[in-house]
Short mmCIF file of C-alpha atoms in Angstrom, two decimals:
data_model
loop_
_atom_site.label_atom_id
_atom_site.label_comp_id
_atom_site.label_asym_id
_atom_site.label_seq_id
_atom_site.Cartn_x
_atom_site.Cartn_y
_atom_site.Cartn_z
CA MET A 72 -0.03 0.05 0.17
CA SER A 73 1.57 3.33 -0.78
CA THR A 74 0.95 5.52 2.10
CA GLN A 75 1.63 8.97 0.09
CA LEU A 76 -0.78 11.56 0.97
CA TYR A 77 -2.14 14.82 -0.72
CA ILE A 78 -4.51 16.55 1.34
CA LYS A 79 -7.03 16.47 -1.61
CA ASP A 80 -7.10 13.21 -1.56
CA ILE A 81 -8.62 13.18 2.35
CA GLN A 82 -10.48 17.18 1.78
CA SER A 83 -13.55 16.39 3.54
CA LEU A 84 -12.03 14.65 6.53
CA PHE A 85 -9.30 16.61 6.39
CA GLU A 86 -11.42 20.25 6.79
CA ASP A 87 -13.84 18.46 9.20
CA VAL A 88 -10.75 17.96 11.52
CA GLN A 89 -9.42 21.30 10.99
CA ARG A 90 -12.28 22.64 11.74
CA SER A 91 -13.30 21.15 14.71
CA LYS A 92 -9.56 21.62 16.60
CA ILE A 93 -9.53 18.39 17.77
CA PHE A 94 -5.65 19.12 17.60
CA ASP A 95 -3.93 21.86 19.69
CA ASP A 96 -1.70 22.07 16.73
CA GLN A 97 -3.20 22.26 13.26
CA LYS A 98 0.10 21.06 11.40
CA THR A 99 -0.79 17.33 13.62
CA MET A 100 -3.16 16.71 10.68
CA THR A 101 -0.94 17.71 8.30
CA ASP A 102 1.60 15.11 9.06
CA ALA A 103 -0.27 11.86 9.67
CA VAL A 104 0.53 8.91 7.73
CA PRO A 105 -2.60 6.78 6.82
CA LEU A 106 -2.79 2.93 7.95
CA PHE A 107 -5.15 1.83 5.48
CA PRO A 108 -5.65 3.01 1.70
CA ILE A 109 -7.15 6.50 1.59
CA SER A 110 -10.29 4.70 -0.91
CA GLU A 111 -10.94 3.07 2.27
CA ILE A 112 -10.67 5.33 4.64
CA ASN A 113 -13.01 7.93 2.96
CA GLU A 114 -15.74 5.51 2.34
CA LYS A 115 -15.68 4.56 6.15
CA TYR A 116 -15.38 8.30 6.98
CA GLU A 117 -18.83 8.82 4.87
CA LYS A 118 -20.91 5.95 6.17
CA GLU A 119 -19.56 6.41 10.35
CA LYS A 120 -19.23 10.35 10.43
CA ASN A 121 -23.34 10.98 10.99
CA THR A 122 -24.03 7.63 12.97
CA GLU A 123 -24.67 8.06 16.51
CA GLY A 124 -22.08 7.78 19.20
CA PHE A 125 -19.23 8.59 16.38
CA ASP A 126 -16.43 10.39 17.77
CA LEU A 127 -13.65 12.16 14.77
CA LYS A 128 -10.66 12.07 17.20
CA THR A 129 -10.56 8.15 17.60
CA PHE A 130 -11.18 8.08 14.41
CA VAL A 131 -8.82 9.92 12.76
CA LEU A 132 -6.25 8.18 15.66
CA SER A 133 -7.38 4.86 14.34
CA ASN A 134 -6.90 5.48 10.89
CA PHE A 135 -3.70 7.58 10.91
CA ASP A 136 -0.02 7.40 12.44
CA PHE A 137 1.26 10.25 14.40
CA LEU A 138 4.40 9.28 15.56
CA GLY A 139 6.92 11.52 15.16
CA THR A 140 4.79 14.65 15.00
CA LYS A 141 7.04 16.46 17.86
CA ILE A 142 10.41 16.41 18.70
CA ASN A 143 11.62 16.24 22.25
CA LEU A 144 15.00 17.23 22.84
CA GLU A 145 14.59 17.01 26.97
CA ARG A 146 17.78 16.23 28.59
CA GLU A 147 18.66 14.97 31.57
CA ASN A 148 21.82 16.74 31.94
CA LYS A 149 22.88 19.92 30.73
CA LEU A 150 25.90 19.53 28.61
CA PRO A 151 28.36 23.03 27.51
CA ILE A 152 26.33 24.33 24.49
CA ASN A 153 28.82 23.70 21.76
CA LEU A 154 28.59 19.58 23.09
CA HIS A 155 25.07 19.79 23.11
CA ILE A 156 24.56 21.27 19.17
CA ASN A 157 26.85 18.28 18.03
CA GLN A 158 24.65 15.66 19.63
CA LEU A 159 21.70 17.66 18.07
CA TRP A 160 23.26 17.21 14.62
CA ASP A 161 22.35 13.55 15.29
CA GLU A 162 18.88 13.47 16.90
CA LEU A 163 17.72 16.07 14.40
CA SER A 164 19.01 14.10 11.14
CA ARG A 165 16.31 11.98 9.54
CA ASN A 166 16.02 9.67 6.42
CA ALA A 167 13.22 9.40 4.16
CA PRO A 168 13.91 7.09 1.57
CA VAL A 169 10.18 6.14 0.67
CA GLU A 170 6.80 8.31 1.05
CA LYS A 171 5.18 8.37 4.00
CA GLY A 172 2.30 10.16 4.50
CA THR A 173 2.62 13.66 2.96
CA LEU A 174 6.01 13.29 3.74
CA LEU A 175 8.49 13.52 0.28
CA LYS A 176 11.34 11.05 0.12
CA LEU A 177 14.66 12.27 -0.02
CA PRO A 178 17.64 10.23 -1.72
CA LYS A 179 20.16 11.32 1.22
CA PRO A 180 19.96 11.90 5.21
CA TYR A 181 19.46 15.57 6.55
CA ILE A 182 18.51 17.83 9.28
CA VAL A 183 15.31 19.02 10.29
CA PRO A 184 15.02 21.93 12.36
CA GLY A 185 13.32 20.86 15.73
CA GLY A 186 10.24 21.33 17.71
CA ARG A 187 7.23 20.57 15.45
CA PHE A 188 9.49 20.76 12.50
CA ASN A 189 10.18 17.02 11.59
CA GLU A 190 10.79 17.82 7.92
CA PHE A 191 13.38 19.16 5.19
CA PHE A 192 13.10 22.99 4.89
CA TYR A 193 14.89 24.72 2.59
CA TRP A 194 16.31 27.98 3.39
CA ASP A 195 16.55 26.97 6.71
CA SER A 196 19.31 24.06 5.52
CA TYR A 197 21.52 26.67 4.41
CA TYR A 198 22.30 28.17 7.76
CA VAL A 199 22.26 24.59 8.92
CA MET A 200 25.34 24.28 6.35
CA LEU A 201 27.11 26.85 8.39
CA GLY A 202 27.06 24.73 11.50
CA LEU A 203 27.65 21.63 9.67
CA GLN A 204 30.56 23.20 8.52
CA ALA A 205 31.92 24.48 11.88
CA SER A 206 31.11 20.99 13.23
CA GLY A 207 33.23 19.73 10.19
CA ARG A 208 30.03 17.19 9.30
CA ILE A 209 31.04 17.90 5.37
CA GLU A 210 29.45 14.15 4.62
CA MET A 211 26.01 16.26 5.86
CA MET A 212 26.76 19.24 3.86
CA GLU A 213 27.03 17.61 0.61
CA ASN A 214 23.42 15.23 1.56
CA ILE A 215 21.58 18.91 1.88
CA VAL A 216 23.06 19.81 -1.45
CA GLU A 217 22.08 16.05 -2.85
CA ASN A 218 18.86 16.24 -1.60
CA CYS A 219 17.51 20.20 -2.82
CA SER A 220 19.40 18.94 -6.92
CA TYR A 221 17.19 15.86 -6.69
CA LEU A 222 14.02 18.26 -5.15
CA ILE A 223 14.88 20.47 -7.90
CA HIS A 224 14.94 17.99 -10.98
CA THR A 225 11.98 16.07 -9.78
CA PHE A 226 10.17 19.03 -9.04
CA GLY A 227 11.42 22.07 -10.72
CA PHE A 228 12.17 23.71 -7.86
CA VAL A 229 13.06 23.28 -3.49
CA PRO A 230 9.70 23.67 -2.18
CA ASN A 231 8.98 25.55 1.01
CA ALA A 232 9.72 21.67 2.84
CA SER A 233 9.72 18.47 2.21
CA ARG A 234 5.69 17.38 2.13
CA THR A 235 3.36 17.20 -1.05
CA HIS A 236 1.57 20.76 0.19
CA PHE A 237 4.29 22.97 -0.16
CA LEU A 238 4.77 21.76 -3.50
CA SER A 239 3.10 25.17 -4.93
CA ARG A 240 5.67 27.48 -3.45
CA SER A 241 9.53 27.57 -2.82
CA GLN A 242 11.40 29.37 -0.47
CA PRO A 243 14.27 32.38 -0.64
CA PRO A 244 16.54 30.24 -3.54
CA TYR A 245 19.73 29.42 -1.38
CA PHE A 246 21.33 26.70 -3.64
CA SER A 247 23.86 28.91 -5.51
CA LEU A 248 24.99 30.05 -1.91
CA MET A 249 25.05 26.42 -0.59
CA LEU A 250 27.09 25.72 -3.59
CA ASP A 251 29.13 28.32 -2.42
CA LEU A 252 29.62 26.70 1.02
CA LEU A 253 30.25 23.30 -0.11
CA ALA A 254 33.11 24.09 -2.36
CA GLU A 255 34.80 26.19 0.53
CA SER A 256 34.62 23.30 2.46
CA THR A 257 35.69 20.47 -0.02
CA ASN A 258 38.37 22.62 -2.30
CA ASN A 259 36.67 21.67 -4.86
CA GLY A 260 35.47 23.92 -7.70
CA GLU A 261 34.33 21.20 -9.98
CA ILE A 262 30.60 21.25 -7.81
CA TYR A 263 29.68 24.24 -9.67
CA SER A 264 30.13 22.00 -13.27
CA LYS A 265 28.77 18.93 -11.15
CA TYR A 266 25.23 20.88 -10.35
CA TYR A 267 25.08 23.30 -12.97
CA SER A 268 22.08 21.81 -15.04
CA THR A 269 20.32 22.19 -10.95
CA LEU A 270 21.29 25.70 -11.17
CA GLU A 271 20.07 26.25 -14.29
CA LYS A 272 16.71 24.65 -13.69
CA GLU A 273 15.92 26.38 -11.04
CA TYR A 274 16.56 29.73 -12.80
CA LEU A 275 13.82 28.83 -14.90
CA PHE A 276 11.54 28.08 -12.09
CA TRP A 277 11.88 31.54 -10.18
CA MET A 278 11.89 33.41 -14.18
CA ASP A 279 8.38 30.94 -15.50
CA GLY A 280 6.43 33.91 -17.37
CA GLU A 281 9.07 36.25 -17.92
CA LYS A 282 8.81 35.99 -21.53
CA GLU A 283 5.55 37.36 -22.68
CA LEU A 284 5.54 39.82 -19.94
CA GLU A 285 4.73 43.41 -20.67
CA SER A 286 6.00 46.62 -19.19
CA ASN A 287 4.30 47.28 -15.54
CA CYS A 288 2.77 43.51 -15.54
CA ALA A 289 3.50 40.76 -13.10
CA SER A 290 3.09 36.61 -14.33
CA LYS A 291 4.01 34.42 -11.33
CA ARG A 292 7.10 35.17 -9.75
CA VAL A 293 8.51 37.79 -12.62
CA ILE A 294 7.75 41.55 -12.56
CA LYS A 295 8.42 43.67 -15.31
CA THR A 296 8.64 47.66 -14.18
CA LYS A 297 6.33 50.19 -16.22
CA GLU A 298 10.69 51.36 -16.98
CA GLY A 299 11.21 47.71 -18.54
CA ALA A 300 13.03 46.38 -16.09
CA THR A 301 12.97 43.14 -14.49
CA LEU A 302 12.49 41.78 -10.92
CA ASN A 303 10.98 39.19 -9.08
CA ARG A 304 8.68 38.82 -6.43
CA TYR A 305 7.45 36.09 -3.81
CA TYR A 306 4.57 33.44 -5.59
CA ASP A 307 2.34 30.94 -4.91
CA ALA A 308 -0.16 29.42 -7.52
CA GLU A 309 -2.96 28.32 -4.98
CA ASN A 310 -5.27 30.68 -3.30
CA GLU A 311 -7.11 28.52 -0.93
CA PRO A 312 -5.84 28.20 3.11
CA ARG A 313 -2.40 26.58 4.34
CA PRO A 314 -3.27 22.72 4.94
CA GLU A 315 -0.41 23.56 8.26
CA SER A 316 -2.68 26.34 9.06
CA TYR A 317 -6.09 26.29 7.62
CA LEU A 318 -8.22 27.14 10.56
CA ILE A 319 -6.04 30.23 11.27
CA ASP A 320 -6.35 31.52 7.75
CA ILE A 321 -9.95 31.59 7.33
CA GLU A 322 -10.31 32.99 10.77
CA ASP A 323 -8.19 35.60 9.50
CA TYR A 324 -9.72 36.14 6.37
CA LYS A 325 -12.47 38.93 6.85
CA LYS A 326 -14.69 40.44 4.22
CA PRO A 327 -13.45 42.89 2.31
CA ALA A 328 -10.38 41.17 2.00
CA ASN A 329 -8.41 41.11 -1.09
CA GLU A 330 -9.60 38.59 -3.54
CA ASP A 331 -5.86 36.83 -3.43
CA PHE A 332 -5.57 37.30 0.19
CA TYR A 333 -4.82 33.35 0.93
CA ARG A 334 -2.46 33.40 -2.07
CA ASN A 335 -0.86 36.68 -0.74
CA ILE A 336 -0.22 34.67 2.78
CA ARG A 337 1.08 32.07 0.70
CA ALA A 338 3.92 34.10 -0.73
CA ALA A 339 4.66 35.58 2.46
CA CYS A 340 5.61 32.40 3.37
CA GLU A 341 7.57 31.57 0.38
CA SER A 342 9.47 34.60 1.59
CA GLY A 343 10.34 32.50 4.93
CA TRP A 344 8.64 35.56 6.92
CA ASP A 345 5.27 34.36 8.05
CA PHE A 346 4.49 36.56 8.97
CA SER A 347 5.64 40.55 9.02
CA SER A 348 4.28 44.20 8.71
CA ARG A 349 6.67 44.31 5.82
CA TRP A 350 3.71 42.56 3.98
CA PHE A 351 0.86 44.64 5.06
CA ALA A 352 -0.46 47.58 3.49
CA ASP A 353 -1.24 49.55 6.54
CA GLY A 354 1.29 48.13 8.37
CA ASP A 355 -0.67 46.01 11.26
CA LYS A 356 -3.48 43.83 10.15
CA ILE A 357 -2.62 40.66 7.92
CA GLN A 358 -6.32 41.15 6.22
CA THR A 359 -4.26 43.92 3.76
CA ILE A 360 -1.34 41.71 3.31
CA GLU A 361 -0.27 42.69 0.07
CA THR A 362 3.47 40.25 -0.89
CA LEU A 363 2.42 40.13 -4.62
CA ASN A 364 2.40 43.78 -4.61
CA LEU A 365 5.59 43.70 -4.03
CA ALA A 366 9.47 42.70 -5.62
CA GLN A 367 11.48 41.87 -2.63
CA VAL A 368 14.92 43.42 -2.16
CA ASP A 369 16.24 40.13 -0.51
CA LEU A 370 14.77 37.68 -3.22
CA ASN A 371 16.08 39.88 -6.04
CA CYS A 372 19.85 39.80 -4.37
CA LEU A 373 19.66 35.89 -4.01
CA LEU A 374 18.88 35.85 -7.86
CA TRP A 375 21.75 38.25 -8.81
CA HIS A 376 23.67 35.55 -6.61
CA LEU A 377 22.16 32.59 -8.64
CA GLU A 378 22.67 34.68 -12.19
CA LYS A 379 26.35 35.41 -11.11
CA THR A 380 27.05 31.84 -10.06
CA LEU A 381 25.39 30.90 -13.68
CA ALA A 382 28.08 33.28 -15.61
CA GLU A 383 30.74 31.49 -13.69
CA ALA A 384 29.77 28.19 -14.17
CA SER A 385 29.27 28.39 -17.50
CA GLU A 386 32.51 30.01 -17.86
CA LEU A 387 34.27 26.67 -16.37
CA GLN A 388 33.17 24.52 -19.18
CA ASN A 389 33.86 27.37 -21.78
CA LEU A 390 29.82 28.03 -22.34
CA SER A 391 30.28 31.29 -23.48
CA GLU A 392 26.97 32.51 -25.08
CA LYS A 393 25.91 30.90 -22.00
CA GLN A 394 28.63 32.86 -19.75
CA GLU A 395 27.69 36.17 -21.68
CA TYR A 396 23.67 35.45 -21.26
CA TYR A 397 24.13 35.02 -17.60
CA ARG A 398 26.80 38.06 -16.95
CA LEU A 399 24.40 40.57 -18.68
CA ARG A 400 21.62 39.20 -16.29
CA ALA A 401 23.28 39.62 -13.34
CA GLU A 402 24.16 42.97 -14.54
CA ASN A 403 21.36 44.20 -15.47
CA ARG A 404 19.83 42.88 -12.24
CA LYS A 405 22.69 44.36 -9.72
CA LYS A 406 21.42 48.32 -11.60
CA ALA A 407 17.81 47.15 -11.09
CA ILE A 408 18.58 46.74 -7.75
CA ASP A 409 20.19 50.01 -6.95
CA GLN A 410 17.52 51.55 -9.16
CA TYR A 411 14.69 49.91 -7.05
CA PHE A 412 15.19 49.48 -3.54
CA TRP A 413 17.83 51.80 -2.51
CA ASP A 414 16.37 54.80 -0.27
CA PRO A 415 19.50 57.58 0.22
CA GLU A 416 17.02 59.69 2.73
CA GLY A 417 16.34 56.59 4.79
CA LYS A 418 19.38 55.10 4.39
CA ILE A 419 18.42 51.44 3.83
CA TYR A 420 17.32 48.67 1.07
CA ARG A 421 13.10 48.95 1.19
CA ASP A 422 11.11 46.89 -1.01
CA TYR A 423 9.68 48.07 -4.41
CA HIS A 424 5.67 48.73 -4.45
CA ILE A 425 5.05 47.64 -8.00
CA LYS A 426 1.84 49.30 -8.38
CA LYS A 427 2.16 52.77 -6.51
CA HIS A 428 5.55 52.73 -8.39
CA GLN A 429 7.55 53.46 -5.02
CA HIS A 430 9.29 52.19 -2.23
CA THR A 431 7.38 50.61 0.53
CA ALA A 432 7.03 52.14 4.42
CA SER A 433 8.80 49.20 6.09
CA GLU A 434 11.65 48.67 7.87
CA SER A 435 13.52 45.37 7.42
CA ILE A 436 16.62 43.79 8.21
CA ALA A 437 16.22 42.36 4.35
CA THR A 438 18.51 45.94 3.59
CA LEU A 439 21.39 43.21 4.75
CA TYR A 440 21.38 41.70 1.49
CA PRO A 441 22.94 44.09 -0.50
CA LEU A 442 26.17 44.08 2.03
CA PHE A 443 25.97 40.69 2.35
CA LEU A 444 26.71 39.93 -0.82
CA LYS A 445 29.07 43.03 -1.81
CA LEU A 446 26.66 44.59 -3.80
CA ALA A 447 26.21 47.79 -1.87
CA ASN A 448 28.49 50.55 -2.50
CA LEU A 449 31.18 51.84 0.11
CA SER A 450 28.79 55.11 0.92
CA GLN A 451 25.18 52.76 0.84
CA ALA A 452 27.18 50.55 3.38
CA LYS A 453 27.99 53.08 6.00
CA ALA A 454 24.63 54.27 5.56
CA VAL A 455 22.90 50.97 6.13
CA SER A 456 25.42 50.52 9.04
CA GLU A 457 24.41 53.62 10.58
CA THR A 458 20.77 52.30 10.52
CA ILE A 459 21.46 49.06 11.91
CA ALA A 460 23.37 50.21 14.63
CA GLU A 461 21.08 52.95 15.53
CA LYS A 462 17.09 50.78 14.68
CA PHE A 463 17.59 47.54 14.53
CA LEU A 464 20.90 46.21 16.93
CA TYR A 465 19.55 45.45 20.61
CA GLN A 466 20.74 44.08 23.58
CA GLY A 467 19.95 40.55 22.41
CA GLY A 468 20.68 40.99 18.62
CA ILE A 469 19.46 42.45 15.37
CA VAL A 470 15.36 42.48 14.97
CA THR A 471 13.82 41.84 11.77
CA THR A 472 11.90 45.05 11.43
CA THR A 473 11.23 48.46 13.59
CA LYS A 474 7.93 47.89 14.26
CA ASN A 475 6.25 45.55 17.00
CA SER A 476 2.87 44.61 15.55
CA GLY A 477 2.70 41.05 17.26
CA GLN A 478 4.10 39.67 14.44
CA GLN A 479 6.90 36.58 14.71
CA TRP A 480 9.21 38.37 12.32
CA ASP A 481 8.45 41.43 13.61
CA PHE A 482 10.21 43.51 16.10
CA PRO A 483 11.50 42.63 19.12
CA ASN A 484 12.21 39.33 17.46
CA ALA A 485 15.84 37.98 16.33
CA TRP A 486 16.21 35.09 13.86
CA ALA A 487 19.55 33.60 13.58
CA PRO A 488 19.85 33.87 9.50
CA TYR A 489 20.17 37.99 10.22
CA GLN A 490 22.51 37.40 12.60
CA TRP A 491 25.22 35.97 10.82
CA LEU A 492 23.79 38.00 7.38
CA GLY A 493 24.58 41.06 9.95
CA PHE A 494 28.12 40.00 11.35
CA LEU A 495 29.30 39.42 7.44
CA SER A 496 27.73 41.99 6.02
CA MET A 497 29.56 44.65 8.37
CA LYS A 498 32.57 42.57 7.85
CA ASN A 499 32.58 42.50 4.00
CA TYR A 500 32.98 46.18 4.65
CA GLY A 501 34.98 46.88 7.52
CA PHE A 502 32.48 47.70 9.76
CA ASP A 503 34.29 44.99 12.30
CA ASP A 504 33.60 47.04 15.48
CA LEU A 505 29.61 46.58 14.83
CA ALA A 506 30.13 43.21 13.35
CA GLU A 507 31.50 41.93 17.11
CA LYS A 508 28.72 43.52 18.87
CA ILE A 509 26.06 41.67 16.41
CA LYS A 510 27.89 38.71 16.83
CA THR A 511 28.33 39.15 20.65
CA ASN A 512 24.78 40.56 21.87
CA TRP A 513 23.06 37.22 20.17
CA CYS A 514 25.05 34.87 21.08
CA LEU A 515 25.18 35.84 24.78
CA ASN A 516 21.01 35.71 24.65
CA VAL A 517 21.25 32.35 22.89
CA GLU A 518 23.84 31.81 26.07
CA ARG A 519 21.78 32.82 28.74
CA VAL A 520 18.57 30.95 27.33
CA TYR A 521 20.41 27.81 27.09
CA ASN A 522 21.74 28.36 30.54
CA ASN A 523 18.11 28.69 31.92
CA THR A 524 16.30 26.14 29.69
CA GLY A 525 18.34 23.94 28.40
CA LYS A 526 16.84 24.51 24.99
CA LEU A 527 17.68 26.23 21.78
CA MET A 528 15.47 27.91 20.49
CA GLU A 529 13.78 29.21 17.19
CA LYS A 530 14.18 32.82 17.27
CA TYR A 531 14.83 34.98 20.41
CA ASN A 532 13.92 38.58 22.21
CA ALA A 533 16.06 41.57 21.08
CA LEU A 534 14.71 44.01 23.96
CA ASP A 535 13.71 41.96 26.76
CA THR A 536 16.30 39.52 27.65
CA GLU A 537 14.78 38.17 30.08
CA THR A 538 12.38 36.13 28.63
CA ILE A 539 12.13 34.19 25.47
CA ALA A 540 10.32 35.32 22.29
CA GLY A 541 7.02 35.37 21.19
CA GLY A 542 4.27 35.71 18.34
CA GLY A 543 3.28 34.00 15.78
CA GLU A 544 0.80 31.36 15.00
CA TYR A 545 2.66 28.43 17.22
CA PRO A 546 4.39 28.89 20.15
CA ASN A 547 8.77 29.26 20.38
CA GLN A 548 10.25 26.09 19.32
CA ASP A 549 13.16 23.91 20.64
CA GLY A 550 16.03 22.32 18.57
CA PHE A 551 16.93 24.55 16.43
CA GLY A 552 18.17 24.04 13.15
CA TRP A 553 19.21 27.35 12.08
CA THR A 554 20.02 28.72 15.59
CA ASN A 555 22.42 25.43 16.17
CA GLY A 556 23.97 26.38 12.92
CA VAL A 557 24.98 30.29 13.44
CA TYR A 558 25.35 29.64 16.60
CA LEU A 559 28.51 28.02 16.12
CA LYS A 560 29.70 29.47 12.84
CA LEU A 561 29.58 33.10 15.01
CA LYS A 562 31.38 31.51 17.85
CA GLN A 563 34.70 30.22 15.02
CA ASN A 564 34.74 33.35 13.76
#
């Protein structure tokens, strides 16, 4: 019996479970593994659901397996933090050689984030790789790259995470940066040739719809500005509630919400920032979410890196026409990043509103990407460094935005990826004192929470270093993949 599960195959039962709140976490049902053929479960459900004494939770628990839906990392004896993380790599390792429920199969072992997340996540895995590099676990780094390549060749892209209900969206495209890390760790430049077709295939996914696009229009993930420049945005083709947050999305949808409300929600999930005032038209309410109206600075910087990597990989293989093609794409995107995202008065890079033809009001830590990838000039970098020091850096690390909305990707939360981006961005331009302060503030916060709880968390409160961070659709999670990775990498530098 195949245990591969697509939510649409049990749609009626699934919706009833999510609406009934029989599980505290909406993700629980999406991780279920059927114990019998789907058609048999559906038939039983339709026959029994209206009978006297029918109990939905009992039915679900007798027809699905829920083992492993929560990762427990409790330990009796607290180890020094470095030893704890090195043991965590093994505890967070998984194999998925066959499909199981909604879980997609992957050819190699991988690292899961922790907590409620027991699947492979795309952009998390880059930051996990930083720690694997620091730990000398090169084979697992190779596994992550190989799994991403498999997903790209199987589905055309790396899904948000390795489950069937994420096959409509990706996450920030870090594959080319993963190759940089692996090449650096193995001293093997042939990696770019080995994965050349993978790089090209991922690029085609992000640029799909470009050819027929006219100025001042958008198609899928591609935007053409009114001046004719090509930019990209986060996107998801599905316009319905997310299975893993089904009831939350339905409750958040309040008319007169925009007709693309669910698609805007999902596009924000593709960004990894789910959720933030960065996406809200009024800066406050999720009902005003407009992710699809924005070209995002982080995405466009990552795609510049992909274009640059493709140009260099083409040169390695003496593909002169392709080399010139990708070199020109990267050059044009670099100009567009400067033109559409840089705000000299605000001393910050901002997202660009493609309908209003202006910067968004949100101040976000995505401003680091042009510095992280060395796209900014020295005066821009200096201006951004001043903004970081003045508005983003607190006692417990760098915050993601300057607005406190209650959303988890807003002030006062500090997330691991941006501590690394902040540290390296400042190092890139010689702002060493600020880099050290970013590193020290966040690492001390991580150590404080670990000493108090024995855990590493998904995110931290940068302002109130007496508490653990909060905000968002679910409680703070422990484990935690990218925190482990960034902490080890920062301590190594």
